[in-house]
Short mmCIF file of C-alpha atoms and ligand atoms in Angstrom, two decimals:
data_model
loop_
_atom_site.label_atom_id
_atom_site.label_comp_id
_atom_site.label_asym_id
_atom_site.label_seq_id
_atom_site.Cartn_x
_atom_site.Cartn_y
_atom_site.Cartn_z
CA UNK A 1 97.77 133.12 71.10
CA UNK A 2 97.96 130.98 67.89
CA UNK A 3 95.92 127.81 66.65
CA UNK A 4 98.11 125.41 65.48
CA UNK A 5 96.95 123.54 62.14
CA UNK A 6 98.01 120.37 61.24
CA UNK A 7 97.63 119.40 57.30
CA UNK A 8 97.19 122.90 56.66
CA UNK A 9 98.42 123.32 53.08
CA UNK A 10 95.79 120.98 52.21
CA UNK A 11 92.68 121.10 50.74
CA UNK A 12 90.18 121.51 53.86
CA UNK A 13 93.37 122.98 55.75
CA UNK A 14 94.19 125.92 53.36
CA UNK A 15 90.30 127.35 53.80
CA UNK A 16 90.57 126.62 57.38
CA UNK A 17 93.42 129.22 57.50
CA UNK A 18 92.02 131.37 54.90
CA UNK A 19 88.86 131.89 57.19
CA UNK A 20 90.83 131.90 61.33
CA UNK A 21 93.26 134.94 59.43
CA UNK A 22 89.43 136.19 58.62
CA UNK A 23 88.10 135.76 62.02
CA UNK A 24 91.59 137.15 63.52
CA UNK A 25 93.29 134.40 64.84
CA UNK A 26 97.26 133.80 64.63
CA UNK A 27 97.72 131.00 62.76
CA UNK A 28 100.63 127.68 62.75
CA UNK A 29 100.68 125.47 59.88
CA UNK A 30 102.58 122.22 60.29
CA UNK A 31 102.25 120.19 56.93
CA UNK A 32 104.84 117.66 55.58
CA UNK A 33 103.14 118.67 51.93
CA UNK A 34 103.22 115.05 51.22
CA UNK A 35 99.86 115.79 49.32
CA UNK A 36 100.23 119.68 49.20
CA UNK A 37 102.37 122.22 47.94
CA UNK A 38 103.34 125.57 49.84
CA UNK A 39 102.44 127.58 46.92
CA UNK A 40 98.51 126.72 48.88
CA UNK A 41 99.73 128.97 52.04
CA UNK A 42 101.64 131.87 50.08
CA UNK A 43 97.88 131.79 48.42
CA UNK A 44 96.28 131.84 51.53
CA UNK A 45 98.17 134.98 52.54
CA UNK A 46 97.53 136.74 49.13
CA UNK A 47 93.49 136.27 50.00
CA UNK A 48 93.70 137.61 53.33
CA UNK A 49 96.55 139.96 53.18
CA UNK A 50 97.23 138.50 56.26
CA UNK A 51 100.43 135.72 57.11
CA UNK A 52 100.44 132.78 58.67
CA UNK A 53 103.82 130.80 60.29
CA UNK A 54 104.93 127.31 58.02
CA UNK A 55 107.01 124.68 59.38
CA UNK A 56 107.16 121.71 57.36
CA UNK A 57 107.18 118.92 59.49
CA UNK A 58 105.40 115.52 60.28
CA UNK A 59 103.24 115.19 63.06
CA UNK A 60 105.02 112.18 63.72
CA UNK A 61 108.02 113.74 64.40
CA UNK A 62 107.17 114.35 68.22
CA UNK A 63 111.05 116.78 68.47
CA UNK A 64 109.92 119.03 65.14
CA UNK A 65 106.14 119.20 67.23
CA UNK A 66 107.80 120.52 70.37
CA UNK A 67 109.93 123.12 68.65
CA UNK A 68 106.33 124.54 67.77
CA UNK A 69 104.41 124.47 70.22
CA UNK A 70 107.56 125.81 72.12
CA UNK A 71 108.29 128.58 69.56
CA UNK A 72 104.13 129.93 69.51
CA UNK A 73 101.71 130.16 71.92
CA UNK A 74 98.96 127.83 70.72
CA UNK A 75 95.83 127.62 72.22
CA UNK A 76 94.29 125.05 70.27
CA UNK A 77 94.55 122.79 67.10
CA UNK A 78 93.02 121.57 64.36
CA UNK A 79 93.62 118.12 63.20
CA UNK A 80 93.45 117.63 59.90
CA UNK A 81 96.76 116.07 58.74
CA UNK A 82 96.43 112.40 57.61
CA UNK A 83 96.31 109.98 54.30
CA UNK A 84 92.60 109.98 52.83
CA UNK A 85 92.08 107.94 49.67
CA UNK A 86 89.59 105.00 50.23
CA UNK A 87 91.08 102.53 47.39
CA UNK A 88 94.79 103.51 48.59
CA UNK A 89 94.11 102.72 52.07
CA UNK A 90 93.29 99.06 51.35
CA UNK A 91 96.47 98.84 49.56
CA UNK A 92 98.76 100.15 52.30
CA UNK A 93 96.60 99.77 55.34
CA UNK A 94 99.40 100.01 57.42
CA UNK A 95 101.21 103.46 56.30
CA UNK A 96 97.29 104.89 57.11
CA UNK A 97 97.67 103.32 60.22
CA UNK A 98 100.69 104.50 61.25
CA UNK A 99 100.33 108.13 59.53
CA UNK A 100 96.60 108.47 60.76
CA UNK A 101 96.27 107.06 64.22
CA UNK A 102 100.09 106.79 65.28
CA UNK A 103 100.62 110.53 63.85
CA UNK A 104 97.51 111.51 66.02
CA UNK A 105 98.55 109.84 69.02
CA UNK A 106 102.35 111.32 69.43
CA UNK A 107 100.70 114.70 68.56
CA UNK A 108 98.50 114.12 72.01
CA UNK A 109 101.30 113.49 73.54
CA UNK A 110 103.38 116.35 72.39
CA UNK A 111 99.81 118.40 73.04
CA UNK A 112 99.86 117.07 76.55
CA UNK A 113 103.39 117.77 77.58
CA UNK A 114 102.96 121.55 76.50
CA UNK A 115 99.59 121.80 78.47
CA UNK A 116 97.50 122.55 75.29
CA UNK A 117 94.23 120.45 75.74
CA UNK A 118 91.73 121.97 72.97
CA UNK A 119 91.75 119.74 69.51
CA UNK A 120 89.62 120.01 66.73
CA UNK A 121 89.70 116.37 64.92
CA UNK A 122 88.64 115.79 61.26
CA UNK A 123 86.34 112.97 61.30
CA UNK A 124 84.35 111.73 58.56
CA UNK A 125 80.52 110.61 57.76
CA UNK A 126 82.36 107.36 56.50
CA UNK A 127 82.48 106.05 60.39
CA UNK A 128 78.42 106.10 60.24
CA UNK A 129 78.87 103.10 57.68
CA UNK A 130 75.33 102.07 56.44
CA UNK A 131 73.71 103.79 59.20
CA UNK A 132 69.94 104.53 58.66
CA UNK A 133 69.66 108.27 57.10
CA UNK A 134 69.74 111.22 58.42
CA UNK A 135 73.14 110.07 60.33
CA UNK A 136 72.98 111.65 63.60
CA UNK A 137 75.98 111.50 66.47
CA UNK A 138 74.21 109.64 69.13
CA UNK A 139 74.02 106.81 66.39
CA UNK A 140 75.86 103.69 66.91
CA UNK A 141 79.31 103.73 64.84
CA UNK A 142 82.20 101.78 63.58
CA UNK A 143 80.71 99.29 60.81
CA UNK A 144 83.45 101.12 58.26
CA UNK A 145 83.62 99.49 55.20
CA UNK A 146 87.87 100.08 54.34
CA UNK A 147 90.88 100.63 56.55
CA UNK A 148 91.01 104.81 56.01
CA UNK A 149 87.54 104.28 57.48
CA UNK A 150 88.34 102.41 60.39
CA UNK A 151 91.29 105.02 60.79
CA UNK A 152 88.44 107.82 61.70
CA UNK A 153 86.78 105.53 64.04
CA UNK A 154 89.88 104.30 65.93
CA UNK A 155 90.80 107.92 66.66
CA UNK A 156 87.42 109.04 67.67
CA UNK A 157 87.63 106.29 70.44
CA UNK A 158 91.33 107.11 71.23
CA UNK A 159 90.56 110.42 71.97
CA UNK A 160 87.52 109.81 73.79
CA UNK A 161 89.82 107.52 75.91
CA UNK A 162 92.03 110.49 76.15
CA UNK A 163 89.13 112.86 77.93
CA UNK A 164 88.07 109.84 80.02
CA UNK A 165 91.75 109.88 81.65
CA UNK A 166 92.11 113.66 81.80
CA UNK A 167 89.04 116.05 81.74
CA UNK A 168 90.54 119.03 80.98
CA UNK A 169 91.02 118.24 77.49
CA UNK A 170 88.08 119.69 75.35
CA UNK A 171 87.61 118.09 71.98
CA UNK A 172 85.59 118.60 68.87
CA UNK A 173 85.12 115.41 66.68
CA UNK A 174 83.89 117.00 63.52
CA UNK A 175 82.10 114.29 61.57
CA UNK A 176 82.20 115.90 57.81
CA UNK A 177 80.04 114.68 54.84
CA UNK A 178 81.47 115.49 51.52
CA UNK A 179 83.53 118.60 51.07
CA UNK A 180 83.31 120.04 47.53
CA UNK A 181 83.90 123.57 46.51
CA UNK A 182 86.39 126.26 46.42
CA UNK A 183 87.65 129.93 48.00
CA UNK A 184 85.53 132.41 45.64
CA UNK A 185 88.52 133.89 44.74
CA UNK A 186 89.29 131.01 42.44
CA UNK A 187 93.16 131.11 44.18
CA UNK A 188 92.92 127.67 46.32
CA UNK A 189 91.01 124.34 45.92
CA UNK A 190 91.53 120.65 45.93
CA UNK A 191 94.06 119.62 43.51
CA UNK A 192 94.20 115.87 43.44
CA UNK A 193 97.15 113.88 42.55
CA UNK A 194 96.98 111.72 39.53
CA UNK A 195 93.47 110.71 38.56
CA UNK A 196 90.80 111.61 41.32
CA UNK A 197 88.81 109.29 43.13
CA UNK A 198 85.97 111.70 44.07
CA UNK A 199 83.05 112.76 42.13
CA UNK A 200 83.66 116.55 42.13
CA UNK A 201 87.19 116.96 40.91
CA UNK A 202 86.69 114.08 38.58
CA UNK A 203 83.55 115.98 37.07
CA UNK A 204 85.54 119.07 37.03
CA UNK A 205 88.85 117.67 34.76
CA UNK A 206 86.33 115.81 32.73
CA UNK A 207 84.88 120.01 32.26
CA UNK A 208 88.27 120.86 31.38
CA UNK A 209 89.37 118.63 29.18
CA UNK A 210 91.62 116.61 30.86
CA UNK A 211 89.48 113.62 30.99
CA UNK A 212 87.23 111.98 28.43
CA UNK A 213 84.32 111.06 30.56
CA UNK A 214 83.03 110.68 33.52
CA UNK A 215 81.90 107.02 34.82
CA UNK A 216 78.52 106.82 36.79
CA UNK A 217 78.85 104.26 39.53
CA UNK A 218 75.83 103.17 39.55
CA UNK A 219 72.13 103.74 38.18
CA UNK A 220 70.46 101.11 40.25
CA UNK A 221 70.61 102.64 43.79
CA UNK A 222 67.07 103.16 45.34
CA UNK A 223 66.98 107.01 45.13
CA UNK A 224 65.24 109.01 42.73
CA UNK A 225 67.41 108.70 39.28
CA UNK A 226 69.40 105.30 40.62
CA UNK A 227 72.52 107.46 41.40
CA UNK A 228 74.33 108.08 44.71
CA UNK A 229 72.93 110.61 46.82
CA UNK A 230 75.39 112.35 49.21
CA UNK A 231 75.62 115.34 51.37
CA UNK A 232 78.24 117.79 49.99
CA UNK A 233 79.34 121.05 51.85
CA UNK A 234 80.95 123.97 50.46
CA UNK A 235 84.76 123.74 51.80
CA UNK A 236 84.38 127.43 53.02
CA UNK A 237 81.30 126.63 54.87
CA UNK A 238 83.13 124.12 56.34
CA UNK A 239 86.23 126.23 57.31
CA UNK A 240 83.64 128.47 58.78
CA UNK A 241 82.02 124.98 61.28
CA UNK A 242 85.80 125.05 62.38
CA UNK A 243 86.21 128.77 63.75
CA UNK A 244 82.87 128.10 65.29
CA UNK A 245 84.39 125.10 67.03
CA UNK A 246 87.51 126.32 68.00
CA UNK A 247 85.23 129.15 69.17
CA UNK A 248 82.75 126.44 71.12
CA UNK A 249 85.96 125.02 72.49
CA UNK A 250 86.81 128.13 74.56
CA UNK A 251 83.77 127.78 76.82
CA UNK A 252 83.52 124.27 77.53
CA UNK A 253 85.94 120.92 77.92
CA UNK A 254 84.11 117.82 76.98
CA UNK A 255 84.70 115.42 73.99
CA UNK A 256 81.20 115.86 71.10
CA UNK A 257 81.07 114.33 67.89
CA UNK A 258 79.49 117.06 65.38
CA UNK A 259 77.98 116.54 61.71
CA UNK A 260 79.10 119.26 59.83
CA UNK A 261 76.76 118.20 56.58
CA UNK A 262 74.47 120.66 54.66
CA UNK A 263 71.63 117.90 55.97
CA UNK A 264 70.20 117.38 52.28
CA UNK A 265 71.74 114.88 49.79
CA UNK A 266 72.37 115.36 45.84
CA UNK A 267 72.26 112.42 42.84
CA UNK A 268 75.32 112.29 40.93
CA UNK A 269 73.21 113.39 38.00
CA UNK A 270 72.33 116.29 39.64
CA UNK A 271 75.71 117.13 40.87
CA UNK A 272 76.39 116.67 36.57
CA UNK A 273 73.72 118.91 35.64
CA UNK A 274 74.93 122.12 38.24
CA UNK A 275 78.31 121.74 36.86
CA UNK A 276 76.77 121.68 33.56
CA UNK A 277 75.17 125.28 34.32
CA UNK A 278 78.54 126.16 35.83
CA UNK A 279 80.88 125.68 33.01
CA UNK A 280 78.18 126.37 30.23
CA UNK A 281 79.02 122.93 28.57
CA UNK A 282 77.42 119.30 28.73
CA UNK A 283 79.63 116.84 30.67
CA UNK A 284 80.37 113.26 29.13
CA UNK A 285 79.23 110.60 31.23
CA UNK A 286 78.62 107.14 30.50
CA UNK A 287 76.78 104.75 33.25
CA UNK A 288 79.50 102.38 35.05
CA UNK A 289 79.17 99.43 37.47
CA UNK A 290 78.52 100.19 41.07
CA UNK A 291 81.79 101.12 43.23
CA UNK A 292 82.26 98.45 45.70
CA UNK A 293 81.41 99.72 49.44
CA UNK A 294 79.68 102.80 48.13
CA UNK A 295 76.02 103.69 49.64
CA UNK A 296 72.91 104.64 48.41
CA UNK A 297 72.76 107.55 50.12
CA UNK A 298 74.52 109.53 53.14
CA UNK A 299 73.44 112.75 54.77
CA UNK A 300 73.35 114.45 58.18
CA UNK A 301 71.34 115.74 60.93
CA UNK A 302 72.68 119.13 61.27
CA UNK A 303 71.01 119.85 64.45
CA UNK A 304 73.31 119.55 66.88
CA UNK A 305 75.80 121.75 64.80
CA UNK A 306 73.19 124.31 65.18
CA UNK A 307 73.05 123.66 68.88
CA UNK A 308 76.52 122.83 69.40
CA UNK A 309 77.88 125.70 67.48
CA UNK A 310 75.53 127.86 66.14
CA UNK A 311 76.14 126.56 62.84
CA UNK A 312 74.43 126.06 59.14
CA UNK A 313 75.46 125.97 55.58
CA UNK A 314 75.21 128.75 53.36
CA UNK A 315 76.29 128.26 50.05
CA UNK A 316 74.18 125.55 47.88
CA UNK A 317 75.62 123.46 45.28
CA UNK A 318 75.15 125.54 42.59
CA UNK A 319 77.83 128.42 44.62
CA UNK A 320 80.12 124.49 45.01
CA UNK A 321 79.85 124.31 41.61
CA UNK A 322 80.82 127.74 40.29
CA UNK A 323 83.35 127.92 42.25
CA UNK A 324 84.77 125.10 41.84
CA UNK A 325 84.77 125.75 38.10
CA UNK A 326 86.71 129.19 38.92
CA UNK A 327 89.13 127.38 40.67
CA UNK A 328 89.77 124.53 37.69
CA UNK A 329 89.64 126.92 34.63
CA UNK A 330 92.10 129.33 36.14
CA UNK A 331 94.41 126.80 37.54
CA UNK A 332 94.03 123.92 35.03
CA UNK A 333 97.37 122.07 36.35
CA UNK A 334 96.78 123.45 40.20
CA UNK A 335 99.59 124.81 41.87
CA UNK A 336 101.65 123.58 39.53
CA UNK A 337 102.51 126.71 37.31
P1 NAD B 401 94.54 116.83 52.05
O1 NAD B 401 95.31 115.62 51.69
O2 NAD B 401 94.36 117.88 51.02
O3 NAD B 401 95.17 117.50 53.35
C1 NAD B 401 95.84 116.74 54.34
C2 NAD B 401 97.17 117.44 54.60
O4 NAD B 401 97.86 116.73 55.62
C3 NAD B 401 98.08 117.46 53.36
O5 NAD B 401 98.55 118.78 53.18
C4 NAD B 401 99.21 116.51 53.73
O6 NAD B 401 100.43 116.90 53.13
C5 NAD B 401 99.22 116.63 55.23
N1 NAD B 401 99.77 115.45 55.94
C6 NAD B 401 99.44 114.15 55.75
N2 NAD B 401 100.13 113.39 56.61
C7 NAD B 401 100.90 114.22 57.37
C8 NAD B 401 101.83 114.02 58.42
N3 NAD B 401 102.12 112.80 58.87
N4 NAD B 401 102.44 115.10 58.96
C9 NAD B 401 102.17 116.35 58.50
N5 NAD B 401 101.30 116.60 57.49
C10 NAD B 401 100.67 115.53 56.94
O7 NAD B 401 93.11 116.33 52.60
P2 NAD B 401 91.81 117.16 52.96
O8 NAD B 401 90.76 116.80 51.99
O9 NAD B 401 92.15 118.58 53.18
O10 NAD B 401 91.42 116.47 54.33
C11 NAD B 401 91.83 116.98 55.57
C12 NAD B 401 91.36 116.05 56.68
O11 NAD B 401 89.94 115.91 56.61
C13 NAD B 401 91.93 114.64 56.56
O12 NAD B 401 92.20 114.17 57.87
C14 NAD B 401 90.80 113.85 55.95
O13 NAD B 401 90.84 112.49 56.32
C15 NAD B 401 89.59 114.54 56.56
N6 NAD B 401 88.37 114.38 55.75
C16 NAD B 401 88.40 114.74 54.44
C17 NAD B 401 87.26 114.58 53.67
C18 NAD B 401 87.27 114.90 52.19
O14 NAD B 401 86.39 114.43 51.47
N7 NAD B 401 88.19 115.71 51.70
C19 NAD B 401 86.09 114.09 54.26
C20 NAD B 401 86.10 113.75 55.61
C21 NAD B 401 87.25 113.91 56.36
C1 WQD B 402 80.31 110.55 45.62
C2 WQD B 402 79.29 109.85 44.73
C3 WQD B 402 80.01 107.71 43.93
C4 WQD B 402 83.34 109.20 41.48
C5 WQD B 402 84.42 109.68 49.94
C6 WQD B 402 84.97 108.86 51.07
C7 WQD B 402 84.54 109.43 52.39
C8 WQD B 402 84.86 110.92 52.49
C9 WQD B 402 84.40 111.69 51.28
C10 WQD B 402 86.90 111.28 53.62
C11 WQD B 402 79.13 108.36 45.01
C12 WQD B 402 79.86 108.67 42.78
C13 WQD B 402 82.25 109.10 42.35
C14 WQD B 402 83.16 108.90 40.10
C15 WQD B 402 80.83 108.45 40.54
N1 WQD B 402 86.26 111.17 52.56
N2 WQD B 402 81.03 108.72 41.86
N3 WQD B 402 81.92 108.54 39.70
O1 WQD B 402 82.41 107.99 48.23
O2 WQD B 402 80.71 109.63 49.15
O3 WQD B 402 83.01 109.65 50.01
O4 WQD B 402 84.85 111.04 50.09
O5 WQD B 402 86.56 111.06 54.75
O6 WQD B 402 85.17 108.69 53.39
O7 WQD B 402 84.50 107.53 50.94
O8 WQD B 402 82.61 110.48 47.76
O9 WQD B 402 83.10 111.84 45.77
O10 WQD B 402 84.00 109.47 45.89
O11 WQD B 402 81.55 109.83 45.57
O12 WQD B 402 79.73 108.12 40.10
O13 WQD B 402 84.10 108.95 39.30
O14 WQD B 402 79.74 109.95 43.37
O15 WQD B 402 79.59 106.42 43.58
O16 WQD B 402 77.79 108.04 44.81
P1 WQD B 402 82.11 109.31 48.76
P2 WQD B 402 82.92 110.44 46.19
#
C-alpha cells in the first residue's frame, strides 16, 4: 500500500517524502514541477536510500490521476499541490482558483471513483484572518484577506461538504503556520523562484549575497520590538505532523481541522538575529513600510495536535535557522547546478 503525494517535489512535499520513506511507507509523487524540479525527488532518494515512484502530471488531469491510482495501491493522500504566493494570487485570482480548488475537486473525484477516502489537505493559518491569538480550530474562519487565502478556506468547506455526503471519507485539514527550515542534510529546501516573498528565504539570499538588504515591513506593530510576530515550524517537524496524520487517519473517518504551529511566535528581528548566529555574519536590513494585509501577530494552539495526533515541535528556530543556512550556502542557485 502506497500514499499518494500530490505537489511532492515541492518544498513541504519533498520532506513529506523524505520522512513516510523514514517511517516505511511506499510512496507516489504526482507533481507537474510547475514550481519544482525533479532533481528535489532524486534528492529525496539519496537521503533515505530509499525510492519513491514520479509521474509528472497535473492533478487536474482527472485520465493521468486514474492511471495512478490504477497503477499503485494507495491508501491515502496528501494534498499539497497548489499555487501559493499571496501578491500573485491577486494578480491571477482565477488560475489559483482553478489550480487550487478545481485541481482539488477532480482529484476527489478521481479519489472517489477508486474507493480511496483518506486525504490529508494543506491548509494554512492564513484562513484564521485576524482572529484573536492563539488561533485555535473551533474558531470562526474565512475573513481571508487575498484570493490564495480564500482558496484554503473554500476547500476546507468543500471537503467538509464532501464528508457530510459520504462518511466514509476521513480527512485531515492541516492548518500550518509558517514553514521555515530545511532537511539537516543540507540536500533539499525551499528554493523560491525569482525574488522571494517570505521572510526566511529572503533573509537567507540577503546572507548569501544575492540580495543587498533585507526590508522590515513594519516597526510599528504592537508586539515587543514593532515587528511581525509569527509562528514558524521547522519543515521536518512538519513532515513529521503529516505521518502522524496519515497515521491518525487509519483509525478513524471524520473531517478535523489541525494547527500544526510550534504555538509561540518570533519578531522579524529576532528571526534576523538567529540567522545572524547561523551564518556568523550581520544581516542588512533597513526598516520598510508595513505590507498591506499583514498581521501583528499569528500563532497556534497546538493542543489539539497533541490530542489529535500525538504531536509537538521539536526543533526551535535556532535548528530553522542553521539549517536553513546549510541548505543556502551549499546550494546557492538551488537545484539548479
Ligand atoms: P511548493 O510550491 O514548493 O509545492 C507545491 C507543489 O505543487 C510544487 O511542486 C508544484 O509544482 C506542484 N503543483 C502546483 N500545482 C499543481 C498541479 N495543478 N498539479 C500537480 N502539481 C502541482 O509549495 P509548498 O511551500 O511546498 O506548499 C505546499 C502546500 O502547502 C501548498 O498547498 C501550500 O498552499 C500549502 N501551504 C504552504 C505554506 C508555506 O508557507 N510554504 C503555508 C501554508 C500552507
Ligand atoms: C513573515 C513576517 C512580514 C518578508 C505567508 C502567507 C501565509 C502562509 C505563510 C501559505 C511578516 C515580515 C516578510 C520581508 C518582512 N503561506 N517580512 N520582510 O506573511 O506570515 O505568511 O506565508 O499558506 O498564507 O501569507 O509570511 O514570511 O511573508 O512574513 O519584514 O521581506 O516577516 O511582514 O511579519 P506570512 P512571510
Amino acid at each position: 500500500m502506497s500514499i499518494l503525494v500530490t505537489g511532492g517535489a515541492g518544498y513541504i512535499g519533498s520532506h513529506a517524502c523524505v520522512e513516510l520513506l523514514n517511517a516505511g511507507y511506499e510512496v507516489v509523487v504526482v507533481d507537474n514541477l510547475y514550481n519544482s524540479k525533479e532533481e528535489s525527488l532524486s534528492r529525496v532518494q539519496k537521503i533515505t536510500g530509499k525510492s519513491l515512484k514520479f509521474y509528472e502530471c497535473d492533478i487536474r488531469d482527472a485520465e493521468g490521476l486514474e492511471k495512478v491510482f490504477t497503477e499503485n495501491k494507495i491508501e491515502c493522500v496528501i494534498h499539497f499541490a497548489g499555487l501559493k504566493a499571496v501578491g500573485e494570487s491577486c494578480k491571477i485570482p482565477l488560475e489559483y482558483y482553478d489550480n487550487n480548488i478545481g485541481g482539488t475537486v477532480i482529484l476527489c473525484q478521481v479519489m472517489a471513483k477508486m474507493g480511496v477516502k483518506k486525504l490529508v489537505f494543506s491548509s494554512s493559518a492564513t484562513v484564521y484572518g485576524d482572529s484573536p491569538i492563539p488561533y485555535r480550530e473551533d474558531m470562526h474562519v474565512g475573513h481571508c484577506t487575498n484570493p490564495y487565502g480564500r482558496t484554503k478556506y473554500m476547500i476546507e468547506e468543500i471537503l467538509r461538504d464532501l464528508y457530510a455526503s459520504d462518511n466514509e471519507w476521513s480527512i485531515a485539514l492541516l492548518r500550518y503556520f509558517n514553514p521555515i527550515g530545511a532537511h539537516e542534510s543540507g540536500l533539499i529546501g525551499e528554493d523560491p523562484n525569482g525574488i522571494p516573498n517570505n521572510l526566511l528565504p529572503y533573509i537567507s539570499q540577503v546572507a548569501i549575497g544575492k540580495l543587498a538588504c533585507l526590508s522590515v515591513f513594519g516597526d510599528d506593530y504592537n508586539t515587543p520590538d514593532g515587528t511581525g510576530v509569527r509562528d514558524y515550524i521547522h519543515v521536518t517537524d512538519l513532515a513529521i505532523g503529516h505521518v502522524k496524520a496519515v497515521k491518525y487517519l487509519e483509525s478513524r473517518t471524520g473531517i478535523d481541522a489541525i494547527n500544526l504551529g510550534a504555538g509561540r511566535g518570533y519578531s522579524v528581528l529576532e528571526l534576523v538575529k538567529a540567522f545572524e548566529k547561523a551564518c556568523g555574519h550581520e544581516i542588512a536590513y533597513k526598516i520598510a513600510p508595513r505590507r498591506p494585509g499583514d498581521l501583528d501577530v499569528s500563532y497556534a494552539d497546538p493542543q489539539k495536535a497533541k490530542d489529535l495526533l500525538g504531536f509537538e515541535t521539536q526543533l526551535d528556530v535556532d535548528k530553522m535557522c542553521e539549517d536553513t543556512w546549510r541548505w543556502q550556502s551549499n546550494n546557492p542557485n538551488g537545484y539548479d547546478a
